[in-house]
JSON list of C-alpha atoms in Angstrom, two decimals:
[
{"chain": "A", "resi": 251, "resn": "MET", "atom": "CA", "xyz": [32.62, -120.38, -99.42]},
{"chain": "A", "resi": 252, "resn": "SER", "atom": "CA", "xyz": [29.53, -120.53, -97.08]},
{"chain": "A", "resi": 253, "resn": "ALA", "atom": "CA", "xyz": [26.71, -118.92, -98.34]},
{"chain": "A", "resi": 254, "resn": "ARG", "atom": "CA", "xyz": [26.17, -114.88, -97.06]},
{"chain": "A", "resi": 255, "resn": "ARG", "atom": "CA", "xyz": [24.13, -113.63, -94.45]},
{"chain": "A", "resi": 256, "resn": "THR", "atom": "CA", "xyz": [22.00, -110.48, -95.39]},
{"chain": "A", "resi": 257, "resn": "LEU", "atom": "CA", "xyz": [21.94, -107.90, -92.51]},
{"chain": "A", "resi": 258, "resn": "PHE", "atom": "CA", "xyz": [19.83, -104.90, -93.04]},
{"chain": "A", "resi": 259, "resn": "GLY", "atom": "CA", "xyz": [19.76, -105.41, -96.52]},
{"chain": "A", "resi": 260, "resn": "VAL", "atom": "CA", "xyz": [23.54, -105.87, -96.72]},
{"chain": "A", "resi": 261, "resn": "GLU", "atom": "CA", "xyz": [25.39, -109.32, -98.06]},
{"chain": "A", "resi": 262, "resn": "LEU", "atom": "CA", "xyz": [28.06, -110.78, -95.29]},
{"chain": "A", "resi": 263, "resn": "ASP", "atom": "CA", "xyz": [30.97, -113.09, -95.85]},
{"chain": "A", "resi": 264, "resn": "PRO", "atom": "CA", "xyz": [30.41, -115.91, -92.69]},
{"chain": "A", "resi": 265, "resn": "LEU", "atom": "CA", "xyz": [34.40, -115.82, -92.32]},
{"chain": "A", "resi": 266, "resn": "THR", "atom": "CA", "xyz": [36.93, -116.38, -89.98]},
{"chain": "A", "resi": 267, "resn": "MET", "atom": "CA", "xyz": [40.19, -113.99, -89.98]},
{"chain": "A", "resi": 268, "resn": "ASP", "atom": "CA", "xyz": [42.22, -117.42, -90.94]},
{"chain": "A", "resi": 269, "resn": "GLU", "atom": "CA", "xyz": [39.85, -118.09, -93.60]},
{"chain": "A", "resi": 270, "resn": "THR", "atom": "CA", "xyz": [39.77, -114.67, -95.09]},
{"chain": "A", "resi": 271, "resn": "VAL", "atom": "CA", "xyz": [43.32, -114.67, -94.74]},
{"chain": "A", "resi": 272, "resn": "ALA", "atom": "CA", "xyz": [43.65, -117.84, -97.24]},
{"chain": "A", "resi": 273, "resn": "HIS", "atom": "CA", "xyz": [41.01, -116.56, -99.48]},
{"chain": "A", "resi": 274, "resn": "CYS", "atom": "CA", "xyz": [43.64, -113.26, -100.37]},
{"chain": "A", "resi": 275, "resn": "LEU", "atom": "CA", "xyz": [46.47, -115.32, -100.63]},
{"chain": "A", "resi": 276, "resn": "GLU", "atom": "CA", "xyz": [44.63, -117.37, -103.36]},
{"chain": "A", "resi": 277, "resn": "ALA", "atom": "CA", "xyz": [43.70, -114.86, -104.99]},
{"chain": "A", "resi": 278, "resn": "VAL", "atom": "CA", "xyz": [47.26, -113.45, -105.24]},
{"chain": "A", "resi": 279, "resn": "ARG", "atom": "CA", "xyz": [48.05, -117.22, -106.27]},
{"chain": "A", "resi": 280, "resn": "GLU", "atom": "CA", "xyz": [45.78, -117.33, -108.73]},
{"chain": "A", "resi": 281, "resn": "GLY", "atom": "CA", "xyz": [46.20, -113.58, -110.27]},
{"chain": "A", "resi": 282, "resn": "ARG", "atom": "CA", "xyz": [42.37, -112.82, -109.95]},
{"chain": "A", "resi": 283, "resn": "GLN", "atom": "CA", "xyz": [41.23, -109.19, -107.78]},
{"chain": "A", "resi": 284, "resn": "LEU", "atom": "CA", "xyz": [39.83, -109.43, -104.44]},
{"chain": "A", "resi": 285, "resn": "GLU", "atom": "CA", "xyz": [38.11, -106.18, -103.35]},
{"chain": "A", "resi": 286, "resn": "ILE", "atom": "CA", "xyz": [37.35, -106.43, -99.58]},
{"chain": "A", "resi": 287, "resn": "GLY", "atom": "CA", "xyz": [35.03, -104.29, -97.57]},
{"chain": "A", "resi": 288, "resn": "VAL", "atom": "CA", "xyz": [34.26, -104.04, -93.62]},
{"chain": "A", "resi": 289, "resn": "VAL", "atom": "CA", "xyz": [31.11, -103.00, -92.19]},
{"chain": "A", "resi": 290, "resn": "ASN", "atom": "CA", "xyz": [30.44, -101.44, -88.46]},
{"chain": "A", "resi": 291, "resn": "ALA", "atom": "CA", "xyz": [27.85, -99.91, -87.22]},
{"chain": "A", "resi": 292, "resn": "ALA", "atom": "CA", "xyz": [28.52, -96.48, -88.12]},
{"chain": "A", "resi": 293, "resn": "LYS", "atom": "CA", "xyz": [29.05, -97.74, -91.63]},
{"chain": "A", "resi": 294, "resn": "LEU", "atom": "CA", "xyz": [25.44, -99.94, -92.10]},
{"chain": "A", "resi": 295, "resn": "VAL", "atom": "CA", "xyz": [23.73, -96.83, -90.69]},
{"chain": "A", "resi": 296, "resn": "ASN", "atom": "CA", "xyz": [25.86, -94.20, -93.10]},
{"chain": "A", "resi": 297, "resn": "MET", "atom": "CA", "xyz": [25.26, -97.11, -96.27]},
{"chain": "A", "resi": 298, "resn": "ARG", "atom": "CA", "xyz": [21.44, -96.32, -95.40]},
{"chain": "A", "resi": 299, "resn": "ARG", "atom": "CA", "xyz": [21.94, -92.50, -96.17]},
{"chain": "A", "resi": 300, "resn": "ASP", "atom": "CA", "xyz": [24.64, -92.95, -98.89]},
{"chain": "A", "resi": 301, "resn": "PRO", "atom": "CA", "xyz": [23.23, -94.81, -101.87]},
{"chain": "A", "resi": 302, "resn": "ARG", "atom": "CA", "xyz": [27.29, -94.17, -103.47]},
{"chain": "A", "resi": 303, "resn": "LEU", "atom": "CA", "xyz": [28.67, -95.95, -100.08]},
{"chain": "A", "resi": 304, "resn": "ALA", "atom": "CA", "xyz": [26.51, -99.18, -100.14]},
{"chain": "A", "resi": 305, "resn": "ALA", "atom": "CA", "xyz": [26.66, -99.41, -103.40]},
{"chain": "A", "resi": 306, "resn": "ALA", "atom": "CA", "xyz": [30.27, -99.47, -103.50]},
{"chain": "A", "resi": 307, "resn": "VAL", "atom": "CA", "xyz": [30.46, -101.79, -100.14]},
{"chain": "A", "resi": 308, "resn": "SER", "atom": "CA", "xyz": [27.80, -104.04, -101.48]},
{"chain": "A", "resi": 309, "resn": "GLY", "atom": "CA", "xyz": [30.20, -104.19, -105.06]},
{"chain": "A", "resi": 310, "resn": "CYS", "atom": "CA", "xyz": [33.07, -105.95, -103.42]},
{"chain": "A", "resi": 311, "resn": "ASP", "atom": "CA", "xyz": [33.93, -109.50, -103.15]},
{"chain": "A", "resi": 312, "resn": "LEU", "atom": "CA", "xyz": [34.27, -109.84, -99.80]},
{"chain": "A", "resi": 313, "resn": "VAL", "atom": "CA", "xyz": [32.04, -108.16, -97.19]},
{"chain": "A", "resi": 314, "resn": "LEU", "atom": "CA", "xyz": [33.21, -108.27, -93.40]},
{"chain": "A", "resi": 315, "resn": "ALA", "atom": "CA", "xyz": [31.98, -107.38, -89.71]},
{"chain": "A", "resi": 316, "resn": "ASP", "atom": "CA", "xyz": [34.43, -105.21, -88.85]},
{"chain": "A", "resi": 317, "resn": "GLY", "atom": "CA", "xyz": [32.41, -104.00, -85.39]},
{"chain": "A", "resi": 318, "resn": "GLN", "atom": "CA", "xyz": [31.58, -106.16, -82.51]},
{"chain": "A", "resi": 319, "resn": "ALA", "atom": "CA", "xyz": [28.38, -104.50, -82.81]},
{"chain": "A", "resi": 320, "resn": "VAL", "atom": "CA", "xyz": [27.69, -106.05, -86.27]},
{"chain": "A", "resi": 321, "resn": "VAL", "atom": "CA", "xyz": [28.44, -109.59, -84.73]},
{"chain": "A", "resi": 322, "resn": "TRP", "atom": "CA", "xyz": [26.13, -109.40, -82.40]},
{"chain": "A", "resi": 323, "resn": "ALA", "atom": "CA", "xyz": [23.45, -107.86, -84.22]},
{"chain": "A", "resi": 324, "resn": "GLY", "atom": "CA", "xyz": [23.85, -110.54, -86.47]},
{"chain": "A", "resi": 325, "resn": "ARG", "atom": "CA", "xyz": [23.33, -113.11, -83.85]},
{"chain": "A", "resi": 326, "resn": "VAL", "atom": "CA", "xyz": [19.98, -111.17, -82.81]},
{"chain": "A", "resi": 327, "resn": "LEU", "atom": "CA", "xyz": [18.89, -111.36, -86.19]},
{"chain": "A", "resi": 328, "resn": "ARG", "atom": "CA", "xyz": [19.00, -114.50, -86.94]},
{"chain": "A", "resi": 329, "resn": "ALA", "atom": "CA", "xyz": [22.07, -113.95, -89.47]},
{"chain": "A", "resi": 330, "resn": "PRO", "atom": "CA", "xyz": [25.32, -115.47, -87.65]},
{"chain": "A", "resi": 331, "resn": "LEU", "atom": "CA", "xyz": [28.76, -114.32, -88.21]},
{"chain": "A", "resi": 332, "resn": "PRO", "atom": "CA", "xyz": [31.71, -116.54, -86.87]},
{"chain": "A", "resi": 333, "resn": "GLU", "atom": "CA", "xyz": [33.61, -113.78, -85.13]},
{"chain": "A", "resi": 334, "resn": "ARG", "atom": "CA", "xyz": [34.43, -110.02, -86.14]},
{"chain": "A", "resi": 335, "resn": "VAL", "atom": "CA", "xyz": [37.59, -109.59, -88.76]},
{"chain": "A", "resi": 336, "resn": "ALA", "atom": "CA", "xyz": [39.06, -106.25, -87.86]},
{"chain": "A", "resi": 337, "resn": "GLY", "atom": "CA", "xyz": [40.24, -104.32, -90.41]},
{"chain": "A", "resi": 338, "resn": "ILE", "atom": "CA", "xyz": [43.35, -103.33, -88.60]},
{"chain": "A", "resi": 339, "resn": "ASP", "atom": "CA", "xyz": [44.12, -107.16, -87.30]},
{"chain": "A", "resi": 340, "resn": "LEU", "atom": "CA", "xyz": [43.64, -108.17, -91.36]},
{"chain": "A", "resi": 341, "resn": "PHE", "atom": "CA", "xyz": [45.62, -105.69, -92.91]},
{"chain": "A", "resi": 342, "resn": "LEU", "atom": "CA", "xyz": [48.62, -106.81, -89.72]},
{"chain": "A", "resi": 343, "resn": "ARG", "atom": "CA", "xyz": [47.66, -110.54, -90.83]},
{"chain": "A", "resi": 344, "resn": "LEU", "atom": "CA", "xyz": [48.04, -109.30, -94.44]},
{"chain": "A", "resi": 345, "resn": "LEU", "atom": "CA", "xyz": [51.30, -107.81, -94.26]},
{"chain": "A", "resi": 346, "resn": "GLY", "atom": "CA", "xyz": [52.84, -110.31, -92.26]},
{"chain": "A", "resi": 347, "resn": "GLU", "atom": "CA", "xyz": [52.03, -112.86, -94.66]},
{"chain": "A", "resi": 348, "resn": "ALA", "atom": "CA", "xyz": [53.11, -110.94, -97.87]},
{"chain": "A", "resi": 349, "resn": "GLU", "atom": "CA", "xyz": [56.64, -110.41, -95.85]},
{"chain": "A", "resi": 350, "resn": "SER", "atom": "CA", "xyz": [56.73, -114.06, -95.49]},
{"chain": "A", "resi": 351, "resn": "ALA", "atom": "CA", "xyz": [55.46, -115.05, -99.14]},
{"chain": "A", "resi": 352, "resn": "GLY", "atom": "CA", "xyz": [57.63, -112.14, -101.38]},
{"chain": "A", "resi": 353, "resn": "ILE", "atom": "CA", "xyz": [54.02, -110.04, -102.28]},
{"chain": "A", "resi": 354, "resn": "SER", "atom": "CA", "xyz": [54.62, -106.61, -102.88]},
{"chain": "A", "resi": 355, "resn": "VAL", "atom": "CA", "xyz": [51.79, -104.02, -101.13]},
{"chain": "A", "resi": 356, "resn": "TYR", "atom": "CA", "xyz": [51.03, -100.07, -101.88]},
{"chain": "A", "resi": 357, "resn": "PHE", "atom": "CA", "xyz": [50.13, -98.27, -99.02]},
{"chain": "A", "resi": 358, "resn": "LEU", "atom": "CA", "xyz": [47.74, -94.88, -100.06]},
{"chain": "A", "resi": 359, "resn": "GLY", "atom": "CA", "xyz": [46.29, -92.90, -97.54]},
{"chain": "A", "resi": 360, "resn": "ALA", "atom": "CA", "xyz": [46.98, -90.54, -94.71]},
{"chain": "A", "resi": 361, "resn": "ARG", "atom": "CA", "xyz": [48.82, -87.20, -94.45]},
{"chain": "A", "resi": 362, "resn": "GLN", "atom": "CA", "xyz": [52.35, -87.29, -96.23]},
{"chain": "A", "resi": 363, "resn": "ASP", "atom": "CA", "xyz": [54.01, -86.85, -92.59]},
{"chain": "A", "resi": 364, "resn": "VAL", "atom": "CA", "xyz": [51.54, -89.54, -90.97]},
{"chain": "A", "resi": 365, "resn": "LEU", "atom": "CA", "xyz": [52.13, -92.21, -93.48]},
{"chain": "A", "resi": 366, "resn": "ASP", "atom": "CA", "xyz": [56.47, -91.42, -93.39]},
{"chain": "A", "resi": 367, "resn": "ARG", "atom": "CA", "xyz": [56.04, -92.35, -89.70]},
{"chain": "A", "resi": 368, "resn": "MET", "atom": "CA", "xyz": [53.85, -95.40, -90.53]},
{"chain": "A", "resi": 369, "resn": "LEU", "atom": "CA", "xyz": [56.40, -96.69, -93.34]},
{"chain": "A", "resi": 370, "resn": "LEU", "atom": "CA", "xyz": [58.88, -96.62, -91.20]},
{"chain": "A", "resi": 371, "resn": "ARG", "atom": "CA", "xyz": [57.12, -98.64, -88.51]},
{"chain": "A", "resi": 372, "resn": "VAL", "atom": "CA", "xyz": [56.40, -101.09, -91.03]},
{"chain": "A", "resi": 373, "resn": "ALA", "atom": "CA", "xyz": [60.04, -101.06, -92.03]},
{"chain": "A", "resi": 374, "resn": "ASP", "atom": "CA", "xyz": [60.94, -102.16, -88.37]},
{"chain": "A", "resi": 375, "resn": "ARG", "atom": "CA", "xyz": [58.00, -104.41, -87.67]},
{"chain": "A", "resi": 376, "resn": "PHE", "atom": "CA", "xyz": [58.00, -106.24, -91.43]},
{"chain": "A", "resi": 377, "resn": "PRO", "atom": "CA", "xyz": [61.57, -105.81, -92.37]},
{"chain": "A", "resi": 378, "resn": "GLY", "atom": "CA", "xyz": [61.66, -108.07, -95.61]},
{"chain": "A", "resi": 379, "resn": "LEU", "atom": "CA", "xyz": [58.42, -106.51, -96.90]},
{"chain": "A", "resi": 380, "resn": "LYS", "atom": "CA", "xyz": [58.46, -105.45, -100.39]},
{"chain": "A", "resi": 381, "resn": "VAL", "atom": "CA", "xyz": [56.92, -102.39, -100.73]},
{"chain": "A", "resi": 382, "resn": "ALA", "atom": "CA", "xyz": [56.14, -101.24, -104.31]},
{"chain": "A", "resi": 383, "resn": "GLY", "atom": "CA", "xyz": [54.81, -97.61, -103.50]},
{"chain": "A", "resi": 384, "resn": "SER", "atom": "CA", "xyz": [52.90, -95.32, -101.93]},
{"chain": "A", "resi": 385, "resn": "ARG", "atom": "CA", "xyz": [51.00, -91.81, -101.58]},
{"chain": "A", "resi": 386, "resn": "ASN", "atom": "CA", "xyz": [49.09, -89.88, -99.66]},
{"chain": "A", "resi": 387, "resn": "GLY", "atom": "CA", "xyz": [45.59, -89.63, -99.34]},
{"chain": "A", "resi": 388, "resn": "TYR", "atom": "CA", "xyz": [45.08, -86.01, -100.32]},
{"chain": "A", "resi": 389, "resn": "PHE", "atom": "CA", "xyz": [43.82, -85.70, -103.64]},
{"chain": "A", "resi": 390, "resn": "ASP", "atom": "CA", "xyz": [41.22, -84.46, -106.07]},
{"chain": "A", "resi": 391, "resn": "ASP", "atom": "CA", "xyz": [38.43, -86.77, -107.53]},
{"chain": "A", "resi": 392, "resn": "SER", "atom": "CA", "xyz": [40.44, -85.85, -111.02]},
{"chain": "A", "resi": 393, "resn": "GLU", "atom": "CA", "xyz": [43.65, -87.44, -110.11]},
{"chain": "A", "resi": 394, "resn": "GLN", "atom": "CA", "xyz": [42.24, -90.75, -109.14]},
{"chain": "A", "resi": 395, "resn": "GLU", "atom": "CA", "xyz": [42.65, -92.34, -112.35]},
{"chain": "A", "resi": 396, "resn": "THR", "atom": "CA", "xyz": [46.42, -90.94, -112.72]},
{"chain": "A", "resi": 397, "resn": "ILE", "atom": "CA", "xyz": [46.80, -92.76, -109.62]},
{"chain": "A", "resi": 398, "resn": "ALA", "atom": "CA", "xyz": [45.20, -96.00, -109.84]},
{"chain": "A", "resi": 399, "resn": "ASP", "atom": "CA", "xyz": [48.00, -96.09, -113.08]},
{"chain": "A", "resi": 400, "resn": "GLY", "atom": "CA", "xyz": [50.78, -95.35, -110.78]},
{"chain": "A", "resi": 401, "resn": "ILE", "atom": "CA", "xyz": [49.76, -98.44, -108.48]},
{"chain": "A", "resi": 402, "resn": "ALA", "atom": "CA", "xyz": [49.22, -100.58, -111.63]},
{"chain": "A", "resi": 403, "resn": "ARG", "atom": "CA", "xyz": [52.92, -100.08, -112.70]},
{"chain": "A", "resi": 404, "resn": "SER", "atom": "CA", "xyz": [54.24, -100.18, -109.08]},
{"chain": "A", "resi": 405, "resn": "GLY", "atom": "CA", "xyz": [53.18, -103.81, -109.67]},
{"chain": "A", "resi": 406, "resn": "ALA", "atom": "CA", "xyz": [51.63, -103.63, -106.22]},
{"chain": "A", "resi": 407, "resn": "GLN", "atom": "CA", "xyz": [49.93, -107.27, -105.78]},
{"chain": "A", "resi": 408, "resn": "MET", "atom": "CA", "xyz": [48.23, -105.83, -102.24]},
{"chain": "A", "resi": 409, "resn": "LEU", "atom": "CA", "xyz": [46.84, -102.04, -102.18]},
{"chain": "A", "resi": 410, "resn": "PHE", "atom": "CA", "xyz": [45.77, -101.31, -98.67]},
{"chain": "A", "resi": 411, "resn": "LEU", "atom": "CA", "xyz": [43.80, -97.82, -98.54]},
{"chain": "A", "resi": 412, "resn": "GLY", "atom": "CA", "xyz": [44.15, -95.54, -95.50]},
{"chain": "A", "resi": 413, "resn": "MET", "atom": "CA", "xyz": [41.30, -93.41, -96.04]},
{"chain": "A", "resi": 414, "resn": "THR", "atom": "CA", "xyz": [38.63, -92.77, -94.36]},
{"chain": "A", "resi": 415, "resn": "SER", "atom": "CA", "xyz": [34.36, -93.59, -95.60]},
{"chain": "A", "resi": 416, "resn": "PRO", "atom": "CA", "xyz": [33.12, -92.98, -98.27]},
{"chain": "A", "resi": 417, "resn": "LYS", "atom": "CA", "xyz": [36.35, -91.88, -100.24]},
{"chain": "A", "resi": 418, "resn": "LYS", "atom": "CA", "xyz": [37.83, -95.19, -100.01]},
{"chain": "A", "resi": 419, "resn": "GLU", "atom": "CA", "xyz": [34.96, -97.40, -101.27]},
{"chain": "A", "resi": 420, "resn": "ILE", "atom": "CA", "xyz": [34.33, -95.09, -103.48]},
{"chain": "A", "resi": 421, "resn": "PHE", "atom": "CA", "xyz": [38.06, -95.44, -104.96]},
{"chain": "A", "resi": 422, "resn": "THR", "atom": "CA", "xyz": [38.02, -98.82, -105.19]},
{"chain": "A", "resi": 423, "resn": "ALA", "atom": "CA", "xyz": [34.75, -99.45, -106.50]},
{"chain": "A", "resi": 424, "resn": "ALA", "atom": "CA", "xyz": [35.66, -96.97, -109.43]},
{"chain": "A", "resi": 425, "resn": "HIS", "atom": "CA", "xyz": [39.52, -97.78, -110.04]},
{"chain": "A", "resi": 426, "resn": "GLY", "atom": "CA", "xyz": [40.20, -100.73, -107.78]},
{"chain": "A", "resi": 427, "resn": "ALA", "atom": "CA", "xyz": [40.77, -102.86, -110.99]},
{"chain": "A", "resi": 428, "resn": "ARG", "atom": "CA", "xyz": [42.33, -100.22, -112.68]},
{"chain": "A", "resi": 429, "resn": "THR", "atom": "CA", "xyz": [45.47, -100.77, -110.07]},
{"chain": "A", "resi": 430, "resn": "GLY", "atom": "CA", "xyz": [46.62, -104.37, -111.17]},
{"chain": "A", "resi": 431, "resn": "ALA", "atom": "CA", "xyz": [46.38, -105.22, -107.39]},
{"chain": "A", "resi": 432, "resn": "ARG", "atom": "CA", "xyz": [45.43, -108.65, -106.58]},
{"chain": "A", "resi": 433, "resn": "VAL", "atom": "CA", "xyz": [43.97, -107.97, -103.24]},
{"chain": "A", "resi": 434, "resn": "VAL", "atom": "CA", "xyz": [42.49, -104.60, -102.31]},
{"chain": "A", "resi": 435, "resn": "HIS", "atom": "CA", "xyz": [41.53, -103.87, -99.10]},
{"chain": "A", "resi": 436, "resn": "GLY", "atom": "CA", "xyz": [40.50, -100.49, -97.15]},
{"chain": "A", "resi": 437, "resn": "VAL", "atom": "CA", "xyz": [41.64, -100.10, -93.48]},
{"chain": "A", "resi": 438, "resn": "GLY", "atom": "CA", "xyz": [40.71, -96.98, -92.58]},
{"chain": "A", "resi": 439, "resn": "GLY", "atom": "CA", "xyz": [42.23, -95.38, -89.30]},
{"chain": "A", "resi": 440, "resn": "SER", "atom": "CA", "xyz": [45.03, -98.25, -89.32]},
{"chain": "A", "resi": 441, "resn": "PHE", "atom": "CA", "xyz": [47.83, -96.06, -90.94]},
{"chain": "A", "resi": 442, "resn": "ASP", "atom": "CA", "xyz": [47.13, -93.57, -87.82]},
{"chain": "A", "resi": 443, "resn": "ILE", "atom": "CA", "xyz": [47.39, -96.15, -85.77]},
{"chain": "A", "resi": 444, "resn": "LEU", "atom": "CA", "xyz": [50.81, -97.45, -87.32]},
{"chain": "A", "resi": 445, "resn": "ALA", "atom": "CA", "xyz": [52.08, -94.18, -87.36]},
{"chain": "A", "resi": 446, "resn": "GLY", "atom": "CA", "xyz": [51.45, -93.90, -83.57]},
{"chain": "A", "resi": 447, "resn": "VAL", "atom": "CA", "xyz": [49.19, -91.01, -84.15]},
{"chain": "A", "resi": 448, "resn": "THR", "atom": "CA", "xyz": [46.52, -92.34, -82.49]},
{"chain": "A", "resi": 449, "resn": "LYS", "atom": "CA", "xyz": [46.25, -95.23, -79.86]},
{"chain": "A", "resi": 450, "resn": "ARG", "atom": "CA", "xyz": [44.09, -98.67, -80.44]},
{"chain": "A", "resi": 451, "resn": "ALA", "atom": "CA", "xyz": [41.83, -99.43, -77.81]},
{"chain": "A", "resi": 452, "resn": "PRO", "atom": "CA", "xyz": [43.10, -102.17, -75.67]},
{"chain": "A", "resi": 453, "resn": "ALA", "atom": "CA", "xyz": [42.12, -105.80, -76.01]},
{"chain": "A", "resi": 454, "resn": "THR", "atom": "CA", "xyz": [39.28, -105.81, -73.36]},
{"chain": "A", "resi": 455, "resn": "TRP", "atom": "CA", "xyz": [37.17, -102.76, -74.53]},
{"chain": "A", "resi": 456, "resn": "GLN", "atom": "CA", "xyz": [37.63, -104.25, -78.26]},
{"chain": "A", "resi": 457, "resn": "ARG", "atom": "CA", "xyz": [35.97, -107.62, -76.98]},
{"chain": "A", "resi": 458, "resn": "TRP", "atom": "CA", "xyz": [33.11, -105.50, -75.58]},
{"chain": "A", "resi": 459, "resn": "GLY", "atom": "CA", "xyz": [32.40, -103.71, -78.46]},
{"chain": "A", "resi": 460, "resn": "MET", "atom": "CA", "xyz": [33.32, -100.49, -76.60]},
{"chain": "A", "resi": 461, "resn": "GLU", "atom": "CA", "xyz": [36.54, -99.38, -79.40]},
{"chain": "A", "resi": 462, "resn": "TRP", "atom": "CA", "xyz": [34.03, -96.53, -80.33]},
{"chain": "A", "resi": 463, "resn": "LEU", "atom": "CA", "xyz": [34.12, -94.97, -76.99]},
{"chain": "A", "resi": 464, "resn": "TYR", "atom": "CA", "xyz": [37.94, -95.52, -76.82]},
{"chain": "A", "resi": 465, "resn": "ARG", "atom": "CA", "xyz": [37.98, -93.33, -79.97]},
{"chain": "A", "resi": 466, "resn": "VAL", "atom": "CA", "xyz": [35.45, -90.76, -78.48]},
{"chain": "A", "resi": 467, "resn": "LEU", "atom": "CA", "xyz": [37.31, -90.21, -75.77]},
{"chain": "A", "resi": 468, "resn": "GLN", "atom": "CA", "xyz": [40.83, -89.48, -77.49]},
{"chain": "A", "resi": 469, "resn": "GLU", "atom": "CA", "xyz": [38.94, -87.07, -79.88]},
{"chain": "A", "resi": 470, "resn": "PRO", "atom": "CA", "xyz": [35.42, -86.20, -78.16]},
{"chain": "A", "resi": 471, "resn": "ARG", "atom": "CA", "xyz": [34.73, -82.75, -80.20]},
{"chain": "A", "resi": 472, "resn": "ARG", "atom": "CA", "xyz": [35.40, -84.34, -83.54]},
{"chain": "A", "resi": 473, "resn": "LEU", "atom": "CA", "xyz": [34.06, -87.97, -83.03]},
{"chain": "A", "resi": 474, "resn": "GLY", "atom": "CA", "xyz": [31.52, -87.55, -80.01]},
{"chain": "A", "resi": 475, "resn": "ARG", "atom": "CA", "xyz": [28.40, -86.24, -81.28]},
{"chain": "A", "resi": 476, "resn": "ARG", "atom": "CA", "xyz": [28.78, -88.63, -84.82]},
{"chain": "A", "resi": 477, "resn": "TYR", "atom": "CA", "xyz": [28.96, -91.81, -82.81]},
{"chain": "A", "resi": 478, "resn": "LEU", "atom": "CA", "xyz": [26.25, -91.10, -80.05]},
{"chain": "A", "resi": 479, "resn": "THR", "atom": "CA", "xyz": [23.95, -90.69, -83.47]},
{"chain": "A", "resi": 480, "resn": "THR", "atom": "CA", "xyz": [25.05, -93.40, -85.05]},
{"chain": "A", "resi": 481, "resn": "ASN", "atom": "CA", "xyz": [24.91, -95.95, -82.12]},
{"chain": "A", "resi": 482, "resn": "VAL", "atom": "CA", "xyz": [21.74, -94.79, -81.55]},
{"chain": "A", "resi": 483, "resn": "SER", "atom": "CA", "xyz": [20.52, -94.97, -85.05]},
{"chain": "A", "resi": 484, "resn": "PHE", "atom": "CA", "xyz": [21.85, -98.91, -85.15]},
{"chain": "A", "resi": 485, "resn": "VAL", "atom": "CA", "xyz": [20.28, -99.53, -81.82]},
{"chain": "A", "resi": 486, "resn": "LEU", "atom": "CA", "xyz": [16.99, -98.63, -83.54]},
{"chain": "A", "resi": 487, "resn": "MET", "atom": "CA", "xyz": [17.57, -100.47, -86.77]},
{"chain": "A", "resi": 488, "resn": "THR", "atom": "CA", "xyz": [18.09, -103.48, -84.89]},
{"chain": "A", "resi": 489, "resn": "ALA", "atom": "CA", "xyz": [15.23, -103.18, -83.21]},
{"chain": "A", "resi": 490, "resn": "ARG", "atom": "CA", "xyz": [12.97, -102.60, -85.93]},
{"chain": "A", "resi": 491, "resn": "GLU", "atom": "CA", "xyz": [14.64, -105.08, -87.56]},
{"chain": "A", "resi": 492, "resn": "LEU", "atom": "CA", "xyz": [13.55, -107.54, -84.32]},
{"chain": "A", "resi": 493, "resn": "ILE", "atom": "CA", "xyz": [10.49, -106.80, -84.41]},
{"chain": "A", "resi": 494, "resn": "ARG", "atom": "CA", "xyz": [9.69, -107.45, -88.39]},
{"chain": "A", "resi": 495, "resn": "LEU", "atom": "CA", "xyz": [11.01, -111.16, -88.13]},
{"chain": "A", "resi": 496, "resn": "THR", "atom": "CA", "xyz": [9.25, -112.01, -84.84]},
{"chain": "A", "resi": 497, "resn": "PRO", "atom": "CA", "xyz": [6.04, -113.41, -85.70]},
{"chain": "A", "resi": 498, "resn": "SER", "atom": "CA", "xyz": [2.74, -111.63, -84.42]},
{"chain": "A", "resi": 499, "resn": "THR", "atom": "CA", "xyz": [1.57, -113.87, -80.99]},
{"chain": "A", "resi": 500, "resn": "ALA", "atom": "CA", "xyz": [-1.82, -111.76, -81.71]},
{"chain": "A", "resi": 501, "resn": "PRO", "atom": "CA", "xyz": [-5.00, -113.82, -81.47]},
{"chain": "A", "resi": 502, "resn": "ALA", "atom": "CA", "xyz": [-6.18, -113.82, -85.51]},
{"chain": "A", "resi": 503, "resn": "ASN", "atom": "CA", "xyz": [-9.45, -112.26, -85.89]},
{"chain": "A", "resi": 504, "resn": "ARG", "atom": "CA", "xyz": [-12.27, -114.28, -85.98]},
{"chain": "A", "resi": 505, "resn": "SER", "atom": "CA", "xyz": [-15.77, -113.56, -87.87]},
{"chain": "A", "resi": 506, "resn": "HIS", "atom": "CA", "xyz": [-19.02, -114.02, -85.95]}
]
C-alpha cells in the first residue's frame, strides 16, 4: 500500500476506489477486520474541535478522502490523493461485490421507516444480496454493546452504519471489533439517499465539489449555517497550512 499522506495532521490513504474495494474484499477473504473512515471538509474541521471524533477517525485502518475539497486541498498542500472515494459510492460498490461473492451484510442506522424503505430498494437493486440483519440508528449509549453482540450473532461479514458523525465513528472505535464484521464502513446519510428520502447531487455538482450546496438547497434551515461555518473554516485551515509550508522569501537579516 502507498505511504499515507498527512493533511492537517490527519493520516489519509492515497487509494483509488478500485484499490479500496480490493482491500475490503481481501480483508473478508483473510478473515481480518478493516475499519474504514472517510473525511470531507466539514469532518476535518470538526475533528479539530472534537478530540473523540479525531481519535475515532485516526484509529481506522483506512482513512479516505470522501470530499472533493479534501482532494483539492491535498494537491495544494503537497499531499496528493489520487481521487475522491465517496462513502456512498464505496457503499454501493461493496453491496454489488457482496452480492456476487455471497458476502453477508448488516445495516445499522436511520429511522425505522427510512431503513425499511432502503431495505426494499436494496432488495430490488441487489436481489442476491445476503442481508444478515438490520437495526435503526436510534439507541442509547448503554445499548451499544448489546447491539454489537447482536451483529456478531448475525454472522455479518460487512457492517454499514448509516448514522451521523460523530456517533458512527465513536461506535466503530468502541465496538467495531466486537461486531465480528470484517469490513466496517460508516456511510452517513447514504441510507436516506437509497431510501429516496433525500436526493444526491448530480454528477456535475459532485465533480465541482458542490454537493454541500445541493444539500443546503434541500434543507437550508438545518444545514445552511453549518456548511457556511465549516466551509469558511476549511478554507482558512488550508490557507494557514499553505503559508506554513511556503518558504519565506524575505532576505535574511545582516549584521553591520
